[in-house]
XYZ file of C-alpha atoms in Angstrom:
688
model
C 12.823 21.294 -9.438
C 10.414 20.187 -6.769
C 12.194 19.387 -3.514
C 11.531 17.633 -0.209
C 12.840 18.505 3.219
C 15.160 16.025 4.888
C 16.291 15.807 8.506
C 20.059 15.375 8.531
C 21.634 13.190 11.168
C 24.912 12.477 9.375
C 27.320 14.795 7.574
C 26.999 14.725 3.803
C 29.315 12.470 1.877
C 31.767 14.215 -0.409
C 30.151 12.828 -3.544
C 26.875 11.294 -2.418
C 23.913 13.586 -1.982
C 21.750 11.302 0.109
C 22.145 9.219 3.231
C 19.266 7.192 4.493
C 17.264 6.581 7.618
C 13.787 5.243 8.220
C 11.924 8.283 9.531
C 8.686 9.001 7.740
C 6.488 12.001 8.588
C 3.889 10.788 6.256
C 2.957 11.736 2.780
C 2.220 9.307 0.033
C 5.508 8.302 -1.562
C 4.363 9.110 -5.038
C 3.875 12.792 -4.327
C 6.460 15.567 -3.878
C 6.153 18.247 -1.192
C 7.868 21.547 -0.642
C 9.865 22.118 2.505
C 7.451 24.849 3.504
C 4.840 22.218 4.408
C 6.249 20.382 7.418
C 3.055 18.543 8.191
C 3.301 16.670 4.938
C 7.050 16.322 4.699
C 8.714 12.998 4.073
C 11.573 12.985 6.565
C 14.596 10.732 6.213
C 18.000 10.696 7.802
C 19.243 12.074 4.555
C 21.121 15.100 3.377
C 20.029 16.268 0.016
C 21.009 19.027 -2.345
C 18.301 18.075 -4.720
C 18.034 21.514 -6.186
C 20.054 20.137 -9.083
C 20.275 16.832 -10.859
C 20.273 13.490 -9.119
C 22.145 11.956 -11.991
C 25.440 11.681 -10.167
C 24.044 9.902 -7.113
C 25.324 6.468 -6.219
C 23.235 3.585 -5.014
C 21.998 4.725 -1.626
C 21.758 1.273 -0.164
C 25.440 0.659 -0.805
C 26.525 4.135 0.283
C 24.542 4.699 3.466
C 26.384 3.956 6.719
C 24.923 1.353 9.025
C 24.057 3.986 11.612
C 21.937 5.817 9.115
C 19.823 2.707 8.580
C 18.497 2.761 12.160
C 15.111 4.353 12.914
C 14.990 7.748 14.566
C 14.783 7.543 18.335
C 11.290 8.993 18.562
C 10.059 7.711 15.241
C 7.296 5.147 15.356
C 5.948 5.706 11.898
C 5.765 3.222 9.090
C 3.664 2.806 5.980
C -0.009 2.597 7.003
C -0.597 -0.914 5.747
C 2.587 -2.324 7.255
C 2.841 -0.393 10.472
C 0.646 -2.664 12.590
C -1.434 0.335 13.612
C 1.388 2.365 15.161
C 0.875 5.505 13.141
C -2.120 4.793 10.993
C -4.478 6.666 13.307
C -2.608 9.946 12.723
C -2.292 9.590 8.982
C -5.217 10.582 6.772
C -5.821 7.830 4.246
C -5.437 8.888 0.658
C -8.104 8.005 -1.822
C -7.346 5.092 -4.129
C -8.565 7.214 -7.035
C -5.794 9.721 -7.609
C -4.865 11.396 -10.877
C -2.308 14.102 -10.080
C 0.818 14.463 -12.168
C 2.989 13.347 -9.254
C 1.016 10.117 -8.998
C 2.081 9.267 -12.537
C 5.597 10.765 -12.559
C 6.897 11.125 -8.987
C 10.555 10.813 -9.976
C 12.789 13.926 -9.710
C 13.865 13.522 -13.333
C 10.333 14.538 -14.391
C 9.771 17.277 -11.813
C 10.405 20.011 -14.406
C 11.547 20.429 -17.989
C 14.945 21.513 -16.724
C 15.299 18.373 -14.628
C 14.244 16.241 -17.575
C 16.807 17.875 -19.865
C 19.524 17.229 -17.285
C 18.414 13.610 -17.045
C 18.570 13.226 -20.827
C 22.125 14.581 -20.848
C 23.095 11.859 -18.399
C 21.484 9.094 -20.450
C 24.724 7.219 -21.294
C 25.853 7.051 -17.660
C 22.389 6.070 -16.477
C 22.117 3.409 -19.144
C 25.415 1.853 -18.043
C 24.172 1.902 -14.471
C 20.899 0.160 -15.309
C 22.555 -2.423 -17.555
C 24.638 -3.491 -14.572
C 21.774 -3.187 -12.078
C 20.150 -6.245 -10.543
C 17.256 -6.655 -8.182
C 17.158 -9.302 -5.430
C 14.630 -11.840 -4.243
C 14.233 -9.830 -1.039
C 13.575 -6.565 -2.905
C 10.937 -8.128 -5.159
C 9.213 -9.747 -2.202
C 9.518 -6.726 0.095
C 10.112 -3.185 -1.080
C 8.456 -3.536 -4.481
C 5.308 -5.109 -3.087
C 4.923 -2.260 -0.576
C 4.647 0.195 -3.434
C 1.151 -1.176 -4.036
C 0.213 0.218 -0.589
C -2.106 -2.718 0.114
C -1.592 -6.455 -0.068
C -3.267 -8.699 -2.587
C -5.296 -11.287 -0.724
C -3.831 -14.767 -0.351
C -6.954 -16.695 -1.240
C -5.947 -19.167 -3.979
C -5.095 -22.859 -3.640
C -3.706 -25.520 -5.972
C -7.277 -26.310 -6.998
C -7.815 -22.709 -8.157
C -4.490 -22.677 -9.999
C -5.235 -25.967 -11.748
C -8.499 -24.645 -13.130
C -6.856 -21.333 -13.971
C -4.466 -23.434 -16.052
C -7.366 -25.010 -17.935
C -9.087 -21.657 -18.323
C -6.058 -19.754 -19.591
C -4.720 -22.403 -21.987
C -7.664 -24.303 -23.494
C -9.335 -21.748 -25.739
C -10.377 -21.834 -29.371
C -6.875 -22.742 -30.533
C -7.351 -26.503 -30.291
C -10.482 -26.286 -32.478
C -8.881 -24.043 -35.123
C -5.186 -24.944 -35.293
C -5.620 -28.724 -35.313
C -7.523 -28.875 -38.582
C -5.427 -26.199 -40.225
C -2.086 -27.915 -39.545
C -3.337 -31.464 -40.115
C -4.529 -30.415 -43.566
C -1.522 -28.265 -44.557
C 1.531 -29.907 -42.985
C 1.348 -32.862 -40.610
C -1.546 -35.040 -41.759
C -2.530 -37.675 -39.150
C 0.894 -37.097 -37.538
C -0.602 -33.895 -36.077
C -0.740 -35.886 -32.840
C 3.080 -36.012 -32.893
C 3.144 -32.265 -33.456
C 1.136 -31.790 -30.279
C 3.480 -34.144 -28.416
C 6.556 -32.184 -29.583
C 5.085 -28.781 -28.818
C 3.703 -30.032 -25.497
C 7.139 -31.237 -24.398
C 8.622 -27.881 -25.379
C 5.938 -26.055 -23.399
C 6.600 -28.282 -20.376
C 10.276 -27.243 -20.403
C 9.177 -23.616 -20.045
C 6.641 -24.620 -17.392
C 9.452 -26.177 -15.339
C 11.399 -22.912 -15.436
C 8.361 -20.812 -14.502
C 7.498 -23.150 -11.641
C 10.905 -22.916 -9.976
C 10.927 -19.128 -10.210
C 7.326 -18.782 -8.992
C 8.075 -20.926 -5.936
C 11.289 -19.010 -5.134
C 9.942 -15.491 -5.875
C 6.153 -15.634 -5.375
C 5.221 -12.166 -6.625
C 2.759 -10.849 -9.185
C 5.379 -9.908 -11.764
C 5.955 -13.348 -13.240
C 8.714 -13.421 -15.846
C 9.306 -9.672 -15.489
C 10.300 -10.062 -11.833
C 12.396 -13.166 -12.475
C 14.349 -11.554 -15.319
C 14.858 -8.388 -13.281
C 16.570 -10.419 -10.578
C 18.770 -12.564 -12.803
C 19.394 -10.614 -16.024
C 18.871 -7.026 -14.905
C 16.676 -4.048 -15.697
C 17.347 -3.934 -19.433
C 16.288 -7.536 -20.028
C 13.329 -7.035 -17.700
C 12.222 -3.996 -19.702
C 12.241 -5.991 -22.942
C 10.081 -8.578 -21.183
C 7.799 -5.896 -19.735
C 7.229 -4.209 -23.089
C 6.464 -7.494 -24.825
C 4.197 -8.641 -22.007
C 2.096 -5.479 -22.185
C 1.961 -5.691 -25.987
C 0.879 -9.339 -25.791
C -1.745 -8.500 -23.193
C -3.350 -5.720 -25.216
C -3.197 -7.270 -28.690
C -3.949 -10.817 -27.515
C -7.004 -9.761 -25.532
C -8.356 -7.754 -28.468
C -7.887 -10.642 -30.891
C -9.595 -13.177 -28.614
C -12.503 -10.804 -27.978
C -13.138 -10.351 -31.701
C -12.948 -14.114 -32.193
C -15.575 -14.415 -29.440
C -17.932 -12.361 -31.591
C -17.236 -14.555 -34.635
C -18.005 -17.767 -32.735
C -21.174 -16.264 -31.308
C -22.289 -15.509 -34.865
C -21.613 -19.114 -35.935
C -23.589 -20.358 -32.944
C -26.684 -18.532 -34.251
C -26.077 -19.573 -37.885
C -24.841 -16.182 -39.056
C -21.693 -15.186 -40.999
C -18.639 -14.384 -38.898
C -18.980 -10.610 -39.396
C -22.764 -10.478 -39.110
C -22.733 -9.161 -35.542
C -20.292 -6.349 -36.299
C -21.201 -2.837 -37.450
C -19.927 -1.845 -40.879
C -18.547 1.710 -40.970
C -17.887 2.606 -44.633
C -16.274 5.912 -43.686
C -13.296 4.171 -42.056
C -10.245 2.690 -43.745
C -10.294 -0.920 -44.907
C -9.437 -3.346 -42.137
C -10.762 -0.912 -39.531
C -14.309 -0.560 -40.817
C -15.977 -3.424 -38.921
C -16.791 -2.115 -35.459
C -17.186 -4.794 -32.795
C -19.093 -3.493 -29.740
C -19.735 -7.077 -28.560
C -15.977 -7.600 -28.184
C -15.764 -4.410 -26.131
C -18.614 -5.604 -23.918
C -16.994 -9.001 -23.329
C -13.693 -7.341 -22.359
C -15.523 -4.973 -20.006
C -17.437 -7.786 -18.274
C -14.425 -10.038 -17.748
C -12.235 -7.127 -16.589
C -14.894 -5.947 -14.137
C -15.140 -9.399 -12.589
C -11.346 -9.551 -12.299
C -11.365 -6.156 -10.559
C -13.959 -7.194 -8.001
C -12.468 -10.412 -6.653
C -9.790 -12.946 -7.469
C -11.525 -15.760 -5.590
C -14.870 -15.032 -7.217
C -13.203 -14.994 -10.617
C -11.714 -18.391 -9.771
C -15.174 -19.804 -9.043
C -16.594 -18.488 -12.311
C -13.587 -19.871 -14.168
C -14.034 -23.248 -12.481
C -17.646 -23.506 -13.665
C -16.901 -22.296 -17.205
C -13.836 -24.535 -17.527
C -15.798 -27.523 -16.268
C -18.378 -26.934 -19.018
C -15.557 -26.680 -21.539
C -14.048 -29.967 -20.337
C -17.459 -31.622 -20.756
C -17.599 -30.369 -24.357
C -14.113 -31.756 -24.985
C -15.135 -35.074 -23.432
C -18.132 -35.182 -25.790
C -15.886 -34.508 -28.799
C -13.505 -37.290 -27.770
C -16.151 -39.910 -27.007
C -18.381 -39.134 -30.005
C -15.343 -38.865 -32.263
C -13.940 -42.246 -31.300
C -17.399 -43.756 -31.824
C -17.112 -42.731 -35.496
C -13.372 -43.312 -35.908
C -11.745 -45.342 -38.662
C -8.093 -46.364 -38.293
C -7.747 -46.459 -42.098
C -7.829 -42.651 -42.057
C -4.419 -42.645 -40.355
C -2.744 -43.690 -43.605
C -0.546 -42.108 -44.847
C 0.490 -41.147 -41.353
C 3.220 -38.614 -42.182
C 2.507 -37.293 -45.708
C 5.123 -34.512 -45.565
C 7.628 -36.370 -43.434
C 9.373 -35.099 -40.307
C 9.635 -31.500 -41.595
C 5.852 -31.326 -41.837
C 5.476 -32.536 -38.254
C 7.787 -29.849 -36.896
C 6.325 -27.079 -39.031
C 2.938 -27.935 -37.552
C 4.474 -28.146 -34.047
C 5.713 -24.556 -34.363
C 2.134 -23.411 -34.998
C 0.139 -25.592 -32.590
C 2.619 -24.675 -29.840
C 0.545 -21.564 -29.333
C -2.454 -23.612 -28.303
C -0.438 -24.070 -25.083
C -0.040 -20.336 -24.529
C -1.326 -18.688 -21.369
C 0.212 -20.886 -18.673
C 2.521 -18.023 -17.651
C -0.544 -16.219 -16.277
C -0.637 -18.770 -13.453
C 2.830 -17.735 -12.256
C 1.602 -14.153 -11.780
C -0.899 -15.363 -9.176
C 1.822 -16.619 -6.835
C 1.414 -13.513 -4.680
C -2.195 -14.499 -3.971
C -1.487 -18.185 -3.409
C -1.763 -19.469 0.151
C 1.092 -21.962 -0.055
C 3.197 -21.186 -3.162
C 5.787 -23.921 -2.578
C 3.074 -26.598 -2.719
C 0.246 -25.070 -4.724
C 2.194 -23.711 -7.709
C 3.910 -26.983 -8.725
C 0.637 -28.882 -8.290
C -1.455 -26.333 -10.162
C 0.949 -25.437 -12.955
C 2.548 -28.792 -13.717
C -0.673 -30.726 -13.071
C -2.822 -28.618 -15.390
C -0.250 -28.556 -18.207
C 0.261 -32.322 -18.076
C -3.489 -32.903 -18.340
C -3.833 -30.319 -21.130
C -1.064 -31.957 -23.177
C -2.825 -35.323 -22.928
C -6.194 -33.767 -23.912
C -4.711 -32.035 -26.948
C -3.032 -35.210 -28.208
C -6.226 -37.255 -27.848
C -8.329 -34.590 -29.601
C -5.848 -34.465 -32.494
C -5.984 -38.246 -32.797
C -9.790 -38.199 -32.845
C -9.913 -35.691 -35.694
C -7.356 -37.649 -37.722
C -9.381 -40.863 -37.352
C -12.747 -39.324 -38.236
C -11.721 -38.165 -41.746
C -8.848 -38.538 -44.214
C -6.514 -35.595 -43.661
C -7.236 -34.320 -47.196
C -10.932 -33.938 -46.294
C -10.344 -31.993 -43.041
C -11.765 -28.473 -43.166
C -9.119 -25.858 -42.298
C -11.386 -23.413 -40.470
C -14.094 -25.595 -38.875
C -12.455 -29.001 -38.671
C -14.483 -30.601 -35.893
C -17.850 -29.243 -37.000
C -17.344 -30.502 -40.569
C -15.994 -33.829 -39.313
C -19.132 -34.442 -37.246
C -21.329 -33.333 -40.132
C -19.606 -35.915 -42.365
C -20.754 -38.708 -40.010
C -24.331 -37.418 -39.780
C -24.013 -35.337 -36.565
C -24.602 -31.840 -37.896
C -26.033 -30.700 -34.584
C -22.617 -31.309 -32.998
C -21.302 -28.127 -34.652
C -23.272 -26.162 -32.064
C -21.647 -28.108 -29.241
C -18.217 -27.395 -30.719
C -19.017 -23.696 -31.148
C -20.292 -23.548 -27.563
C -17.086 -25.174 -26.329
C -14.944 -22.708 -28.258
C -17.021 -19.816 -26.936
C -16.653 -21.032 -23.353
C -12.939 -21.525 -23.901
C -12.410 -17.987 -25.155
C -14.446 -16.611 -22.248
C -12.185 -18.256 -19.679
C -9.080 -17.189 -21.641
C -10.272 -13.581 -21.376
C -11.212 -14.001 -17.726
C -7.940 -15.539 -16.570
C -6.032 -13.228 -18.898
C -7.617 -10.202 -17.201
C -6.279 -11.490 -13.884
C -2.795 -12.459 -15.030
C -2.136 -9.507 -17.318
C -3.139 -7.014 -14.625
C -0.687 -8.610 -12.206
C 2.107 -8.398 -14.735
C 1.255 -4.727 -15.220
C 1.084 -4.108 -11.475
C 4.600 -5.361 -10.847
C 5.954 -3.534 -13.896
C 4.472 -0.331 -12.430
C 6.047 -1.110 -9.051
C 9.428 -0.795 -10.765
C 8.335 2.577 -12.282
C 8.896 1.446 -15.882
C 5.315 2.609 -16.339
C 3.639 5.140 -14.011
C 3.480 3.768 -10.430
C -0.192 4.674 -10.008
C -0.913 1.439 -11.887
C 0.803 -0.510 -9.101
C -1.826 0.376 -6.511
C -3.949 -2.417 -5.036
C -7.475 -1.486 -4.007
C -7.879 -1.682 -0.209
C -11.360 -3.191 -0.370
C -11.103 -5.716 -3.206
C -7.422 -6.586 -2.807
C -7.054 -6.437 -6.601
C -5.080 -4.082 -8.907
C -8.022 -2.123 -10.298
C -5.958 0.525 -12.115
C -3.782 -2.049 -13.885
C -6.785 -4.142 -14.896
C -8.542 -1.072 -16.289
C -5.423 -0.009 -18.227
C -5.187 -3.294 -20.141
C -8.950 -3.513 -20.603
C -9.328 0.000 -22.036
C -6.396 -0.383 -24.446
C -7.614 -3.816 -25.578
C -11.188 -2.601 -26.024
C -10.088 0.321 -28.213
C -8.210 -2.052 -30.523
C -10.945 -4.708 -30.483
C -13.564 -2.152 -31.463
C -11.817 -1.217 -34.702
C -9.470 -3.972 -35.821
C -8.430 -7.564 -35.164
C -4.834 -6.606 -36.085
C -4.169 -9.910 -37.814
C -0.827 -8.519 -38.991
C 0.469 -8.707 -35.414
C -0.503 -12.327 -34.742
C 2.911 -13.718 -35.688
C 4.580 -10.887 -33.766
C 2.952 -12.142 -30.576
C 4.289 -15.612 -31.299
C 7.858 -14.312 -31.605
C 7.644 -12.248 -28.421
C 6.195 -15.160 -26.433
C 8.942 -17.545 -27.516
C 11.575 -14.876 -26.943
C 10.476 -14.414 -23.327
C 10.401 -18.182 -22.774
C 13.963 -18.387 -24.104
C 15.053 -15.591 -21.764
C 13.429 -17.411 -18.844
C 15.441 -20.573 -19.489
C 18.619 -18.478 -19.738
C 17.750 -16.727 -16.477
C 17.303 -20.066 -14.718
C 20.809 -21.162 -15.728
C 22.177 -17.828 -14.500
C 20.311 -18.265 -11.209
C 21.735 -21.733 -10.622
C 25.322 -20.978 -11.633
C 25.930 -17.329 -10.773
C 25.569 -15.458 -7.489
C 27.258 -12.114 -7.023
C 29.889 -12.386 -4.333
C 29.939 -16.175 -4.492
C 30.816 -17.005 -8.103
C 34.389 -16.140 -9.066
C 35.125 -13.885 -12.039
C 36.687 -16.805 -13.916
C 33.614 -18.969 -13.490
C 31.313 -16.051 -14.405
C 33.193 -15.462 -17.677
C 33.153 -19.187 -18.381
C 29.383 -19.316 -17.809
C 28.849 -16.327 -20.105
C 30.886 -17.911 -22.900
C 29.104 -21.247 -22.628
C 25.664 -19.590 -22.577
C 26.574 -17.668 -25.724
C 27.659 -20.947 -27.330
C 24.327 -22.572 -26.442
C 22.311 -19.636 -27.785
C 24.416 -19.229 -30.948
C 24.289 -22.934 -31.805
C 20.523 -22.992 -31.171
C 20.057 -20.024 -33.514
C 22.171 -21.826 -36.095
C 20.048 -24.974 -35.826
C 16.881 -22.904 -36.276
C 18.395 -21.119 -39.280
C 19.402 -24.406 -40.913
C 15.924 -25.764 -40.390
C 14.267 -22.656 -41.760
C 16.403 -22.424 -44.894
C 17.195 -26.023 -45.874
C 15.786 -28.647 -43.498
C 16.860 -31.524 -45.734
C 20.571 -30.706 -45.535
C 22.240 -32.456 -42.629
C 25.745 -30.957 -42.733
C 24.892 -27.974 -40.542
C 23.341 -30.148 -37.844
C 26.500 -32.274 -37.624
C 28.375 -29.187 -36.389
C 25.681 -27.253 -34.515
C 24.037 -29.995 -32.445
C 27.398 -31.142 -30.952
C 28.219 -27.460 -30.282
C 24.988 -27.092 -28.312
C 25.715 -30.290 -26.390
C 29.300 -29.164 -25.700
C 28.083 -25.845 -24.301
C 25.612 -27.568 -22.008
C 28.123 -30.180 -20.875
C 30.665 -27.432 -20.304
C 28.341 -25.701 -17.834
C 27.807 -28.965 -15.996
C 31.501 -29.822 -15.743
C 33.350 -26.499 -15.755
C 31.102 -24.122 -13.795
C 30.385 -24.977 -10.134
C 26.752 -24.553 -9.157
C 26.228 -21.521 -6.923
C 22.677 -21.956 -5.670
C 20.249 -24.741 -4.868
C 16.463 -24.365 -5.130
C 14.978 -23.864 -1.693
C 11.859 -25.974 -2.180
C 11.250 -27.177 -5.745
C 13.694 -27.141 -8.621
C 13.929 -28.003 -12.301
C 15.463 -31.476 -12.676
C 18.449 -32.299 -14.879
C 19.978 -28.832 -14.795
C 21.628 -27.606 -17.031
C 20.221 -29.964 -19.689
C 16.503 -29.169 -19.475
C 16.895 -25.351 -19.418
C 19.420 -25.584 -22.260
C 16.986 -27.726 -24.234
C 14.279 -25.139 -23.559
C 16.515 -22.437 -25.050
C 17.081 -24.586 -28.136
C 13.433 -25.532 -28.666
C 12.110 -21.993 -28.243
C 14.662 -20.602 -30.690
C 13.909 -23.487 -33.047
C 10.200 -22.659 -33.003
C 10.974 -18.969 -33.505
C 12.904 -19.898 -36.625
C 9.796 -21.542 -38.058
C 7.753 -18.332 -38.103
C 9.145 -16.559 -41.167
C 11.039 -13.319 -41.686
C 7.995 -11.015 -41.626
C 7.378 -11.859 -37.969
C 10.958 -10.916 -37.096
C 10.768 -7.655 -39.037
C 7.668 -6.630 -37.076
C 9.288 -7.788 -33.855
C 12.363 -5.671 -34.626
C 10.282 -2.573 -35.398
C 8.209 -2.927 -32.216
C 11.338 -3.550 -30.131
C 12.914 -0.373 -31.546
C 9.828 1.634 -30.550
C 9.932 0.085 -27.065
C 13.604 0.988 -26.655
C 12.879 4.611 -27.595
C 10.326 4.740 -24.758
C 12.844 3.170 -22.391
C 15.568 5.705 -23.211
C 13.187 8.670 -22.936
C 11.113 7.599 -19.924
C 11.651 4.197 -18.325
C 15.415 4.503 -17.905
C 15.218 7.740 -15.914
C 12.318 6.595 -13.742
C 14.000 3.338 -12.766
C 17.336 5.105 -12.250
C 15.795 7.555 -9.778
C 14.102 4.738 -7.880
C 17.253 2.614 -7.747
C 19.174 5.562 -6.325
C 16.676 6.390 -3.611
C 15.280 9.553 -5.137
C 11.615 8.766 -4.433
C 11.337 8.817 -0.653
C 10.568 5.784 1.481
C 9.588 3.777 -1.581
C 13.305 3.174 -2.073
C 14.238 -0.340 -1.098
C 15.516 0.902 2.238
C 15.039 -2.273 4.183
C 16.538 -4.434 1.459
C 20.035 -4.554 2.940
C 19.232 -6.679 5.945
C 17.068 -8.995 3.951
C 19.627 -9.138 1.185
C 22.363 -9.938 3.661
C 20.314 -12.787 5.075
C 19.598 -13.926 1.562
C 23.304 -13.934 0.711
C 24.032 -16.146 3.688
C 21.352 -18.580 2.629
C 22.711 -18.533 -0.897
C 26.198 -19.432 0.218
C 24.862 -22.291 2.317
C 22.634 -23.419 -0.506
C 25.599 -23.310 -2.853
C 27.402 -25.836 -0.721
C 24.371 -28.101 -0.871
C 24.101 -27.680 -4.648
C 27.768 -28.478 -5.196
C 27.463 -31.587 -3.110
C 24.384 -32.635 -5.068
C 26.184 -32.009 -8.334
C 29.076 -34.153 -7.236
C 26.663 -36.937 -6.408
C 24.810 -36.576 -9.703
C 21.481 -35.707 -8.084
C 21.128 -32.262 -9.492
């Protein structure tokens, strides 16, 4: 196995192979060196017998004595981008473009086939370790960010985030889903479906906002779940996020081509290349989709601020198109078309709500830009909550306009607004609608390229995927490798297939992550290691399981027999009892530092229930595909991700270990205890 040389200043522990100190005689942390090369040796106050497995090592940060944490007497080195110039002059800068094996797999578990076999033999012990492992706010904000080698530029304001919200959420969905669900399920009550789904989306937005303000890093939900629910839950989120990024981008890009064809009066597939030699479903090549992905990804690589300006202009044009639709639609509206208002009753409204909910998708991309936001505590709540509130109002008004222009039985499922305007003598308006949809999809791709790359960057910082994708370019301040990874994978899929079979899978994974986020927020508020007693922790766990189980039961009752009320009589009170139990029986352990979700635990608990309820409306095929994909993801985790993250957590990758996390974590713990006192006082006064 490849080894490094270490300068010992403390005797080795009887069962711990490594003890830490901050000396670094520089080499990039992602590369291994042999002890015969002193000029490139990474030197720590560590004793190591790394000729064998590292599987038995304990967490270095807990094991290392305090004396070992101090810098060497003559050591003035630090990572080039964080060392304030102390050692940078003597360290040759490595190229950003690096493709060696050690840049992709720097962990000792992958140093040789023998090391990998030893790691596989230790899989059960490592899995138990990672299931119990938790990150901290300080680690996410400090050690993990340094693995990118360069900082992302803090250049975004609440104005940028607000328009990013418009750009990432308002795509073609409002033009397609509204007519489809008004015709099939809700009728004119489609406006109520948008209200219900908008309120559900806002519950998730509240959770994302609190986390983004408290932990302003690029990882979004991955980072938040890693802190509160641990590595295993974070991996599930990471795998689904990457899958959503790749498949979602490909699907939107192919839709872009279809709308461009309609804009020039051609059939949807007219601009694609038919390849008869390929299998059915993969025989319509779409080079335009590949080009659109390449252009948007390139812009995202070059500059975040420049991308924001382009998004602002494109989103403004889109808003003007929406304003035209609303004004012109109301000018030709007839209130008589609203009758019957609810042709399929309440079940029809909620079935439609489960589908149109996904017109609100994309707001989580805004949370990933917290690391580049100048003032996260102010800008994120303004940008995220402000944009989603406005979008909810726009969607409801647009749904009302469509319902008043035509009887719901006359609404066209695939081109609702274009046909509605044609029915009142405004055939030319179909081009305005197509232009608006095209602009909307362009901004969805543009903002998606930004947000998805930042998710991927932080996932790579944790070594779940190769850490080379965590690097931030020193000149642009953007994660070029991560952006290119998502773009290339998406372009390959978009070229050959729209993968319609996976559309419902993406819906399940999105709702599943939103449910996990609400659960994580309750854990954050009511559990802090070292503060919460074992009794209260067990009580919280039991009550959370009651909330989740009752919510699943409600969704199952709705999906199988929505007309029968007996199940709801038991399950709804069970959900309420679980939520009330948390409020009364579990003392709050942490208060939000700046901005917090109101009415905790009720709003996060309601978010859990609504997301599970909407998941239950998607049908069994979506869950079968979700289960198959999750199984494949878990195989990757057991074979690769588990061992990489284990090595990193146990300090086996040089100075990239979270070696300065102890002091920050200690300070954080003190703040948490003080904040807990504040939270308990607030809870007693009913101001939570």
